[in-house]
PDB file of C-alpha atoms in Angstrom:
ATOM      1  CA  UNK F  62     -14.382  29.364  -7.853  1.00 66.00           C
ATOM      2  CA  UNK F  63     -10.821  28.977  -8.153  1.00 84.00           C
ATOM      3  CA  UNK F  64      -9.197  25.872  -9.500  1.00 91.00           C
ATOM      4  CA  UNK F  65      -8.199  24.668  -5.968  1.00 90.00           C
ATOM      5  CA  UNK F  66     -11.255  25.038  -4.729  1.00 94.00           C
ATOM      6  CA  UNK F  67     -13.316  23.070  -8.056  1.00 97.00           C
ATOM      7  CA  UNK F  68     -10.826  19.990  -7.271  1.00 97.00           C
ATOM      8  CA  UNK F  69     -11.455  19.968  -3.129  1.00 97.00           C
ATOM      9  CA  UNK F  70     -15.237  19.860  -4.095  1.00 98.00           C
ATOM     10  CA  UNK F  71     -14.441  17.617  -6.863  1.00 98.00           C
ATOM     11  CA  UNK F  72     -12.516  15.176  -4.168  1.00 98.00           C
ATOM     12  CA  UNK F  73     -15.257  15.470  -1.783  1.00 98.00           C
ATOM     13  CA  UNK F  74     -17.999  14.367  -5.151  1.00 98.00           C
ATOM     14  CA  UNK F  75     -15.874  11.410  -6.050  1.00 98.00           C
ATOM     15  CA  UNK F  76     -15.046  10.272  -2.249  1.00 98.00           C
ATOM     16  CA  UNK F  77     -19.121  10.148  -1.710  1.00 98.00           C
ATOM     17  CA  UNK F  78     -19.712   8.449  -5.254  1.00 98.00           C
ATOM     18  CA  UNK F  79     -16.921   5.954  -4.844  1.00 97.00           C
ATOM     19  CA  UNK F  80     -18.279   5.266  -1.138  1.00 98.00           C
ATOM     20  CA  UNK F  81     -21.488   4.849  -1.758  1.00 97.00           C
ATOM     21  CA  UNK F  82     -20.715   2.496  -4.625  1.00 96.00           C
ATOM     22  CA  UNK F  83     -18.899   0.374  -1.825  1.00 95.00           C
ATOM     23  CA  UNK F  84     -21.341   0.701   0.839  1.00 96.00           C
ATOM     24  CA  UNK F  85     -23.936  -1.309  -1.108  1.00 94.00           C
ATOM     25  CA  UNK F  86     -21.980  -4.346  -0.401  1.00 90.00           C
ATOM     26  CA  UNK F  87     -21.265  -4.101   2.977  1.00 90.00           C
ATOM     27  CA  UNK F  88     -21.990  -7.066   5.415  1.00 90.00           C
ATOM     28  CA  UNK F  89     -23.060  -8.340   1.990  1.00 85.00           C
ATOM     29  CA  UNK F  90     -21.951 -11.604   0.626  1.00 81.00           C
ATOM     30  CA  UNK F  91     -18.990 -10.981  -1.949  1.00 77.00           C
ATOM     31  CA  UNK F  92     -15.772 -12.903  -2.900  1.00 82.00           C
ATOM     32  CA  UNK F  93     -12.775 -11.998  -1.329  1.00 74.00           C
ATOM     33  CA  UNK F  94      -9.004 -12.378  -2.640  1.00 73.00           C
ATOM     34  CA  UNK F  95      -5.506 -11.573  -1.813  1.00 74.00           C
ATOM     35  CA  UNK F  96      -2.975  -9.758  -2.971  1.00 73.00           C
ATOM     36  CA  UNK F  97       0.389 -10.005  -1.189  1.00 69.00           C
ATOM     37  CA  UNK F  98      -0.378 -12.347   1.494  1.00 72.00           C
ATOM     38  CA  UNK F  99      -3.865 -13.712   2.837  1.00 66.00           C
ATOM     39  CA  UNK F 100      -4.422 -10.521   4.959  1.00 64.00           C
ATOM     40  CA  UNK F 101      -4.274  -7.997   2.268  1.00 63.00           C
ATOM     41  CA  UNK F 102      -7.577  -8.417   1.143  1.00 70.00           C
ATOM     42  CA  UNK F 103      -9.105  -7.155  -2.099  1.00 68.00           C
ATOM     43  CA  UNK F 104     -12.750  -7.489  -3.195  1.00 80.00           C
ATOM     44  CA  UNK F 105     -14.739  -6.746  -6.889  1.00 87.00           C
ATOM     45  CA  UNK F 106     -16.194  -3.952  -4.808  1.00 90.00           C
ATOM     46  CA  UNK F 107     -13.061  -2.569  -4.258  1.00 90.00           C
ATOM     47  CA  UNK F 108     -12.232  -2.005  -7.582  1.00 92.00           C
ATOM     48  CA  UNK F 109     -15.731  -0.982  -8.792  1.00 93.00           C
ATOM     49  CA  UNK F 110     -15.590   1.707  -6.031  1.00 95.00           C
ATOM     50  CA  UNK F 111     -12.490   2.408  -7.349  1.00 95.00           C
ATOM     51  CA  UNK F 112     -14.050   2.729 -10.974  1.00 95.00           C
ATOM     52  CA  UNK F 113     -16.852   5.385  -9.673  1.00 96.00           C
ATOM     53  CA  UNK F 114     -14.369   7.661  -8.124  1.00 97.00           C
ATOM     54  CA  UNK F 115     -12.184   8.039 -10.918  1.00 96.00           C
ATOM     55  CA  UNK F 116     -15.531   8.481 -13.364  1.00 95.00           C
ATOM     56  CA  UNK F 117     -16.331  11.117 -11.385  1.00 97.00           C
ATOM     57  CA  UNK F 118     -12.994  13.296 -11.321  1.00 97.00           C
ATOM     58  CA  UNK F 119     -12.522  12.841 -15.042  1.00 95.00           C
ATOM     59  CA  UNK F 120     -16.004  14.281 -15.547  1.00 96.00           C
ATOM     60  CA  UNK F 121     -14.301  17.668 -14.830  1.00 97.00           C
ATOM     61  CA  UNK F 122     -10.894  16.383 -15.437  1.00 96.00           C
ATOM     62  CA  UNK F 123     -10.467  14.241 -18.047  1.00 94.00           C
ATOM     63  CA  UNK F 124      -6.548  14.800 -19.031  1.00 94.00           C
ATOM     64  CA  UNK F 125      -5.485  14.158 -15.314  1.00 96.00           C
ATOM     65  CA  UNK F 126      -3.390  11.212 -13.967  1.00 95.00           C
ATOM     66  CA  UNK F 127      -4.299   8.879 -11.587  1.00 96.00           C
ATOM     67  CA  UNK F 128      -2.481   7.578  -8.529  1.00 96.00           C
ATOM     68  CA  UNK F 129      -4.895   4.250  -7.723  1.00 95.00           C
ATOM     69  CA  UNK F 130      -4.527   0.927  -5.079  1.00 88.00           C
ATOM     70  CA  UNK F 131      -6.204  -1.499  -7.322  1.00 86.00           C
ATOM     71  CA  UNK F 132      -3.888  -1.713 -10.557  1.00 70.00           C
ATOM     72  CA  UNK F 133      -6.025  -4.259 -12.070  1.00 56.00           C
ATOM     73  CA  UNK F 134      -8.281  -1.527 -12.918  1.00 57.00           C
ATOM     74  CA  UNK F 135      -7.205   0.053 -16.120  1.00 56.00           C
ATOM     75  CA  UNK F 136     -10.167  -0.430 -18.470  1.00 52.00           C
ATOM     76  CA  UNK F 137     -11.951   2.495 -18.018  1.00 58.00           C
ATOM     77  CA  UNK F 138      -9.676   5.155 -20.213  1.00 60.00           C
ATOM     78  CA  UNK F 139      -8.508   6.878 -17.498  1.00 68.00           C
ATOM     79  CA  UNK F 140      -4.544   7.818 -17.291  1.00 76.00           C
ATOM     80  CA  UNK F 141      -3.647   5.776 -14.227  1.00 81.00           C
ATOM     81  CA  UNK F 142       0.136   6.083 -13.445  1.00 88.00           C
ATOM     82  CA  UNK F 143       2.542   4.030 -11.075  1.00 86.00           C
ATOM     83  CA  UNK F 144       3.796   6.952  -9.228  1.00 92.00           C
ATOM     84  CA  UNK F 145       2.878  10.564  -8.290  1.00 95.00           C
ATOM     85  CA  UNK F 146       4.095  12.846 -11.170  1.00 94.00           C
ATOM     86  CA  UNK F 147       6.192  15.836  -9.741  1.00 95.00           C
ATOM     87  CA  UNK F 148       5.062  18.910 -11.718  1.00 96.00           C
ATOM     88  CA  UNK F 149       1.460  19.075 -12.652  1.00 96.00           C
ATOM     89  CA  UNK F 150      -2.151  17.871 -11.253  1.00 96.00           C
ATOM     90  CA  UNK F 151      -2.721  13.872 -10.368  1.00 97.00           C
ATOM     91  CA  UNK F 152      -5.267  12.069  -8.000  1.00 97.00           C
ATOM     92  CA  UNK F 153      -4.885   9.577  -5.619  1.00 98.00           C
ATOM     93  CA  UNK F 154      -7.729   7.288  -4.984  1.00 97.00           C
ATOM     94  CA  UNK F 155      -8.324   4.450  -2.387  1.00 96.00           C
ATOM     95  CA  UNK F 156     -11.847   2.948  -2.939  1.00 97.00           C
ATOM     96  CA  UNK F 157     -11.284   1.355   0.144  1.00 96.00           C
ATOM     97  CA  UNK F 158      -8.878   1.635   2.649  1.00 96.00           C
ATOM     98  CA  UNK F 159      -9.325  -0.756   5.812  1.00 94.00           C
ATOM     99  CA  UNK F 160     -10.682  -3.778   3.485  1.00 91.00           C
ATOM    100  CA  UNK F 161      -9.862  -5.808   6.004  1.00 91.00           C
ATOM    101  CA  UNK F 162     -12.280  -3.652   8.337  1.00 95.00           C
ATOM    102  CA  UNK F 163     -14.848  -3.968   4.916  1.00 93.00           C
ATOM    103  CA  UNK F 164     -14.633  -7.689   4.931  1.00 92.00           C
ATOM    104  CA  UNK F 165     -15.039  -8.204   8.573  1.00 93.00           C
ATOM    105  CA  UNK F 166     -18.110  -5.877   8.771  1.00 95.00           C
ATOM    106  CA  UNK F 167     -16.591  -3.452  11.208  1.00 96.00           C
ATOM    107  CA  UNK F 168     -17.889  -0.298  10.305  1.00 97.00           C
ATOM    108  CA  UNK F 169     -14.804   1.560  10.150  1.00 98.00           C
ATOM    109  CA  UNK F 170     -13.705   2.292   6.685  1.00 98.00           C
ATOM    110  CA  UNK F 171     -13.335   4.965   4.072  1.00 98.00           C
ATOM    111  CA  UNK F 172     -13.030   6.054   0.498  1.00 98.00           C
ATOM    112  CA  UNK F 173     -10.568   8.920   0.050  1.00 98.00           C
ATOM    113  CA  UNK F 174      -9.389  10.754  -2.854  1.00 98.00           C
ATOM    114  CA  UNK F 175      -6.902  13.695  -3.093  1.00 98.00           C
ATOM    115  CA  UNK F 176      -5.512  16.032  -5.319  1.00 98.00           C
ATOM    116  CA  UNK F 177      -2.325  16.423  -6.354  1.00 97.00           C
ATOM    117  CA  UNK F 178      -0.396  19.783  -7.737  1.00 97.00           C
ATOM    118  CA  UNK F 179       3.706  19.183  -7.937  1.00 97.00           C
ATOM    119  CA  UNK F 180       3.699  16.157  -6.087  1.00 96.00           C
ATOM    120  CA  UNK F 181       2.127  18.013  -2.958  1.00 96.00           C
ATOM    121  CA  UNK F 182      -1.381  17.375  -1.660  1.00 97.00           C
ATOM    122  CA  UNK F 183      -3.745  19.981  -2.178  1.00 97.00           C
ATOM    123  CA  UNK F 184      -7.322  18.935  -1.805  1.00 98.00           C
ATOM    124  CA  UNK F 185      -8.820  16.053  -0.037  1.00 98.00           C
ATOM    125  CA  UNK F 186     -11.746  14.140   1.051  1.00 98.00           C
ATOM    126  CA  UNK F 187     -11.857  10.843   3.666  1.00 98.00           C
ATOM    127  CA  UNK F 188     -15.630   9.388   3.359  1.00 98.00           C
ATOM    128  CA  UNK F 189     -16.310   7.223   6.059  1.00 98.00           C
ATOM    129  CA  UNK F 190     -19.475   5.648   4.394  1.00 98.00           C
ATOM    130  CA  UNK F 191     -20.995   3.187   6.681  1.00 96.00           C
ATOM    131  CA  UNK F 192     -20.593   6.388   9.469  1.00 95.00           C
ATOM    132  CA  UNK F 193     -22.204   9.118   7.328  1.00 96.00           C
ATOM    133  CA  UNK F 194     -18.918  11.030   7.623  1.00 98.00           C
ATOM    134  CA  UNK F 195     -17.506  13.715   5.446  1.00 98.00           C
ATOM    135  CA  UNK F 196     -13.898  15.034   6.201  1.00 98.00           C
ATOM    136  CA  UNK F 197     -13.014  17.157   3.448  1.00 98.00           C
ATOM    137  CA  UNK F 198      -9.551  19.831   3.090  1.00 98.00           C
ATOM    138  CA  UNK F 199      -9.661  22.364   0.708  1.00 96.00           C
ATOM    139  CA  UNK F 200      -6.894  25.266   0.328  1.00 93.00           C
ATOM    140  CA  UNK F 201      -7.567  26.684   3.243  1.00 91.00           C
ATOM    141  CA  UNK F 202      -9.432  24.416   5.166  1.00 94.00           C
ATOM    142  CA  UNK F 203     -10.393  21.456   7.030  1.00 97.00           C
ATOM    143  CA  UNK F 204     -13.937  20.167   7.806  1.00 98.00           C
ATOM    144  CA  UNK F 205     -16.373  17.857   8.787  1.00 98.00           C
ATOM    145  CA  UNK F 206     -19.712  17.674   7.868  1.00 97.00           C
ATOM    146  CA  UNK F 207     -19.120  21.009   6.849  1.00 96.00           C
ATOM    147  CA  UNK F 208     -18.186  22.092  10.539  1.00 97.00           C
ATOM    148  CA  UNK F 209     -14.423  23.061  10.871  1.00 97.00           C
ATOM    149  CA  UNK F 210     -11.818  20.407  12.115  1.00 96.00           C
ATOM    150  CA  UNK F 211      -8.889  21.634  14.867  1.00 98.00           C
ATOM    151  CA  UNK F 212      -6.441  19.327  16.192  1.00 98.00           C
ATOM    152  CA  UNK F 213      -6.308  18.157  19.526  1.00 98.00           C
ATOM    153  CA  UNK F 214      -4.823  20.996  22.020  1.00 98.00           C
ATOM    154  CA  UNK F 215      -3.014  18.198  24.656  1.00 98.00           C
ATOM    155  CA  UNK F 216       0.305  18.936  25.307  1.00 98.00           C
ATOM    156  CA  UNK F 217       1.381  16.131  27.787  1.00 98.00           C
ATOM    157  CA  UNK F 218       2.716  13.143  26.403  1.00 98.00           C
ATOM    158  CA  UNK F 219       1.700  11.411  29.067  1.00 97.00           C
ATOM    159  CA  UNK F 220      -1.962  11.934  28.046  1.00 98.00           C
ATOM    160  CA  UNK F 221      -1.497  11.622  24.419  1.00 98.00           C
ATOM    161  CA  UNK F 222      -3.754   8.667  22.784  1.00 98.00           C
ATOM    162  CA  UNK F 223      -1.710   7.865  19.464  1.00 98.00           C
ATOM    163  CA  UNK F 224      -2.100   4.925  17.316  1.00 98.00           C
ATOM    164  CA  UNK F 225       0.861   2.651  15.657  1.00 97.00           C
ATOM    165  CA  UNK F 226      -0.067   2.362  11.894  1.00 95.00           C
ATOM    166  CA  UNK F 227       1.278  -0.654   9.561  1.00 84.00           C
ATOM    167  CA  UNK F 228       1.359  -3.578   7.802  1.00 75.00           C
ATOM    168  CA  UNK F 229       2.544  -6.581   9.320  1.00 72.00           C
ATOM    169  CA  UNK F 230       2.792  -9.973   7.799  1.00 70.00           C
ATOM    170  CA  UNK F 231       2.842 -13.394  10.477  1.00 67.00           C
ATOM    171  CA  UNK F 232       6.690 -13.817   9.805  1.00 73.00           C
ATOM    172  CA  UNK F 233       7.204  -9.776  11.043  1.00 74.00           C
ATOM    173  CA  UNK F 234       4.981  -9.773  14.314  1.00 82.00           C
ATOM    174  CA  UNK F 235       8.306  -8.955  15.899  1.00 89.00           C
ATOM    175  CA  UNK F 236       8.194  -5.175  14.277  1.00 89.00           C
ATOM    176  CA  UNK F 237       4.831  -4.701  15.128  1.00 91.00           C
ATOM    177  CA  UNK F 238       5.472  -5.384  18.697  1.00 93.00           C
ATOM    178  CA  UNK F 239       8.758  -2.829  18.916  1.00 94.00           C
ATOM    179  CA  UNK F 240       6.103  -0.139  16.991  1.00 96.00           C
ATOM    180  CA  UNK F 241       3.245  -1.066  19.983  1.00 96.00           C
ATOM    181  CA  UNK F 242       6.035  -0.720  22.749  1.00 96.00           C
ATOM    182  CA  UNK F 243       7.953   2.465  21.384  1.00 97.00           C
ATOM    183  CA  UNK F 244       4.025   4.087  21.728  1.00 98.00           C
ATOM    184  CA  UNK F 245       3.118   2.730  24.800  1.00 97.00           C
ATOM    185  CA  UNK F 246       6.276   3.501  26.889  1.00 97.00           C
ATOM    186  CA  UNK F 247       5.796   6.760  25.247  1.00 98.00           C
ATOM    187  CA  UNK F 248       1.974   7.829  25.732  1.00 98.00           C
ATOM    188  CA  UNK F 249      -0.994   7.632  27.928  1.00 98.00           C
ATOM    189  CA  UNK F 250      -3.043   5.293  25.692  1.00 98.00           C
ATOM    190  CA  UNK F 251      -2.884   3.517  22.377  1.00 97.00           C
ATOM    191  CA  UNK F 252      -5.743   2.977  19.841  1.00 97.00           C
ATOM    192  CA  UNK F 253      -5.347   0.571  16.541  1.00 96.00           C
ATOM    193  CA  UNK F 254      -8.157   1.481  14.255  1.00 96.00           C
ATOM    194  CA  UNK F 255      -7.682  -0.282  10.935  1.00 95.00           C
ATOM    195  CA  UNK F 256      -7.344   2.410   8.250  1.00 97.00           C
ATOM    196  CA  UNK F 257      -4.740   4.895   7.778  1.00 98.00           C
ATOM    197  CA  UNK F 258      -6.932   7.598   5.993  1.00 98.00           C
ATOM    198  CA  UNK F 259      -9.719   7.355   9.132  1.00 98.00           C
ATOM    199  CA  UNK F 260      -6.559   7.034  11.210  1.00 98.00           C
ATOM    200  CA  UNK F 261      -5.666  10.742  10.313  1.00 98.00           C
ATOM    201  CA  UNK F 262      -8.441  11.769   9.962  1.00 98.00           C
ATOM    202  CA  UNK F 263      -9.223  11.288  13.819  1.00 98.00           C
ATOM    203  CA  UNK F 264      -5.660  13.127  14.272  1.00 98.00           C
ATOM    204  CA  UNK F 265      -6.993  16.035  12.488  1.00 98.00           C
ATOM    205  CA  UNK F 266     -10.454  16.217  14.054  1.00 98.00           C
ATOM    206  CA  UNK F 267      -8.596  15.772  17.783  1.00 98.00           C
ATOM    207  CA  UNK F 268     -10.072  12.451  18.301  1.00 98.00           C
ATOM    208  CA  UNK F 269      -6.237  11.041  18.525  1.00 98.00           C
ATOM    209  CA  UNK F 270      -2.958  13.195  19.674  1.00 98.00           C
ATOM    210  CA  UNK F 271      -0.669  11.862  16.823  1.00 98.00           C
ATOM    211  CA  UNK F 272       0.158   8.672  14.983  1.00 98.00           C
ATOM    212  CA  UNK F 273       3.489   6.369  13.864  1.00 98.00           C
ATOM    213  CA  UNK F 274       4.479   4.245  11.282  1.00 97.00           C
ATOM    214  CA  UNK F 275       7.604   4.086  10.660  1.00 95.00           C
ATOM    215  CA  UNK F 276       8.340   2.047   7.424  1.00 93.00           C
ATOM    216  CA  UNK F 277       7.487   3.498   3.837  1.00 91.00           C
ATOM    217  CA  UNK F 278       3.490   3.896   2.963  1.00 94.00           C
ATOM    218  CA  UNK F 279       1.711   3.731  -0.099  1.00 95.00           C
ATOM    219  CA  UNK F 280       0.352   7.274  -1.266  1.00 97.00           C
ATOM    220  CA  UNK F 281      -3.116   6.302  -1.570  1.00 97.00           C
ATOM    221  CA  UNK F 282      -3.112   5.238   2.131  1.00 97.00           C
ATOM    222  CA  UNK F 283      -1.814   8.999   3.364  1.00 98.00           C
ATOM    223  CA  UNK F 284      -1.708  12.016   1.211  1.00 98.00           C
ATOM    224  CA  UNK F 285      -5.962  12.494   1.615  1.00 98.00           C
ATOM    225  CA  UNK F 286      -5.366  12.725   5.549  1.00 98.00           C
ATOM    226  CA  UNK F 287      -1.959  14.392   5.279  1.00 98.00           C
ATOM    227  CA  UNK F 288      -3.647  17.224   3.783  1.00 98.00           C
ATOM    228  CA  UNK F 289      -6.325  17.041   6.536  1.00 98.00           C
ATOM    229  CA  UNK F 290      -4.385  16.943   9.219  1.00 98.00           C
ATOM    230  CA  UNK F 291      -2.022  19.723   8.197  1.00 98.00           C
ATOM    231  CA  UNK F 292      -4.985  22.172   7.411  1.00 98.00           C
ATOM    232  CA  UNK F 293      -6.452  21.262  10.862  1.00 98.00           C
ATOM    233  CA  UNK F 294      -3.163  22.437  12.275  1.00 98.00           C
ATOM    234  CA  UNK F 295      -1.158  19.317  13.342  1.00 98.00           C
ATOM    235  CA  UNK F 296       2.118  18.370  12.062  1.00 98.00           C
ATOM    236  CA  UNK F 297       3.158  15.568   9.724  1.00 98.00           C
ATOM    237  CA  UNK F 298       6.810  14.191   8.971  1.00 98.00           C
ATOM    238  CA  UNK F 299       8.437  11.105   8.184  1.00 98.00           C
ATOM    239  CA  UNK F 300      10.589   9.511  10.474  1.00 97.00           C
ATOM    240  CA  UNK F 301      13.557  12.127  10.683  1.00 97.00           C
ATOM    241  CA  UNK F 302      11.402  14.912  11.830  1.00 98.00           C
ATOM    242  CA  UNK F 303      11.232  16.219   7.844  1.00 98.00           C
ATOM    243  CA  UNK F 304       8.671  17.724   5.839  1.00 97.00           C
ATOM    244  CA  UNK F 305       6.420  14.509   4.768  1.00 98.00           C
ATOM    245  CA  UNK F 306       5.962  14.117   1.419  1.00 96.00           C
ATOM    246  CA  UNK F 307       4.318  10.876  -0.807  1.00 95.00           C
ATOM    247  CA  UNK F 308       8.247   8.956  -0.652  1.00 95.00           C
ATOM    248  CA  UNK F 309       9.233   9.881   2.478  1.00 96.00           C
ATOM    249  CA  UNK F 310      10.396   7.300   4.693  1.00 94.00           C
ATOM    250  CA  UNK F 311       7.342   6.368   6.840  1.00 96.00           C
ATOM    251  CA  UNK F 312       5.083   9.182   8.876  1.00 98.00           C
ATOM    252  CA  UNK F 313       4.639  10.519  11.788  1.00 98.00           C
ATOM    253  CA  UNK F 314       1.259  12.983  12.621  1.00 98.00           C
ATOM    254  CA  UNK F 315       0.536  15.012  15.444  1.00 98.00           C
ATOM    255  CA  UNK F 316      -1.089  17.714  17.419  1.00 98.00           C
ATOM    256  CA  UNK F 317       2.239  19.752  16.706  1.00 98.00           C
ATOM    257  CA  UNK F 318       2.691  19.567  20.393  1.00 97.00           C
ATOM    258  CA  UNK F 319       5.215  17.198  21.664  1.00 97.00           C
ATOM    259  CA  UNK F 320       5.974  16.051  18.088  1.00 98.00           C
ATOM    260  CA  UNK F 321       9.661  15.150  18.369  1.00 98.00           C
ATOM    261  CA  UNK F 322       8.310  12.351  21.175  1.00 98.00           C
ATOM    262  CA  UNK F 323       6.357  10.558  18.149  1.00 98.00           C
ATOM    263  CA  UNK F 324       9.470  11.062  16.113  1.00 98.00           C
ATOM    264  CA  UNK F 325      11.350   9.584  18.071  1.00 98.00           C
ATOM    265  CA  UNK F 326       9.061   6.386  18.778  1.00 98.00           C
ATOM    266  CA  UNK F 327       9.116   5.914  14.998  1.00 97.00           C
ATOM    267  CA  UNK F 328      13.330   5.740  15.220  1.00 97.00           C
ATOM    268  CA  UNK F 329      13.234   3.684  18.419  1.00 96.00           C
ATOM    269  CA  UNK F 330      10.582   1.115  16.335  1.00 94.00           C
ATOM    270  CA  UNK F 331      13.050   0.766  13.477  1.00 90.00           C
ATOM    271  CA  UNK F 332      15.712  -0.113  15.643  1.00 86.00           C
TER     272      UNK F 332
END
């Protein structure tokens, strides 16, 4: 086994361990806090998901860094840095990303991890725990389940279902509603699903045509289904039509077909 492919299964053990960790309190009675503003949530189960995951990478990679949402967790030995490092391995880990989904017991939510070489992703996994779903992107591959993921083959905008992706406080509801009309004047249909990493992942398994956001994103919300979505054959670039990368200026992912339309509904949202 190479050492790409050890970390993708590696990603894919600590996205199930983390997951699972989380599941156990799901539509269970927990406490719930905030963090910026009283809809970005946090729970304890957060962070002890978080806690699993990383135990489980630095089983097999002890000296790595680690990219991680939930700072407050820094008492377990591992090296967990602010940003990704640009020459040599790191992981990114999001115990759970659509807490707000988590909190309000809809089902869709996942724990993803990736792997990092030179500040490019190059191994993934996006467990969608309360689903029983496994996306997973190796090297050289994208799957589900173990069955191989392919893009959606649309080509007409007009038939494109693409979701706006964001955060958007109460006093910035104006944003949000230039992001909603830039897609909708743009594309067939429009879906809002609640987590960025299940959010690509649906872009690379065809389920969606493309998505926008177009202001800056944390790494642990994107470079897992970056990776997935580029192996599956789509397209992903920030907001100029450029080569995404973990500080680009928001993202745009697609199909590949009709790309520069989603491009330029993320420049027409900023505006």
């Amino acid at each position: 086994m190479t050492d790409a492919h050890h970390r993708a299964a590696i990603a894919e053990r600590a996205a199930r361990a983390g997951g699972v960790v989380a599941r156990e309190g799901f539509r269970a009675d927990h406490a719930v806090e905030t963090k910026d503003n009283k809809n970005d949530l946090v729970t304890e189960l957060d962070r002890d998901a978080q806690r699993q995951a990383v135990a489980t990478v630095r089983e097999e990679f002890p000296d790595d860094a680690f990219v991680c949402e939930e700072d407050a967790v820094r008492d377990d030995g591992a090296d967990l840095v602010d940003d990704v490092p640009e020459t040599g391995p790191a992981w990114i880990v999001d115990p759970i990303d659509g807490t707000t989904n988590f909190v309000h017991g809809n089902r869709t939510w996942a724990t993803a991890v990736a792997a990092m070489e030179d500040g490019e992703p190059a191994a993934a996994a996006v467990y969608l725990p309360s689903q029983e779903e496994l996306y997973a992107g190796g090297p050289d591959s994208a799957t589900r389940d173990g069955e191989s993921l392919s893009v959606s083959d649309r080509t007409d905008p007009e038939r494109f279902v693409v979701a706006p992706v964001g955060w958007f406080g109460m006093d910035d509801r104006d944003a949000f509603a230039a992001l909603c009309r830039a897609v909708v004047e743009r594309f067939g249909d429009m879906r809002r699903i609640g987590s960025f990493q299940a959010t690509l992942a649906q872009v690379a398994d065809g389920a969606l045509e493309g998505l926008v956001c177009p202001h800056a994103t944390h790494v642990w919300d994107t470079a897992a289904g970056v990776h997935l979505v580029r192996e599956a054959g789509g397209t992903v670039t920030d907001v100029h039509g450029d080569r995404w990368r973990h500080d680009s200026e928001g993202l745009v992912a697609s199909n590949g077909e009709a790309h520069d339309v989603l491009v330029e509904a993320a420049q027409d949202a900023r505006n």
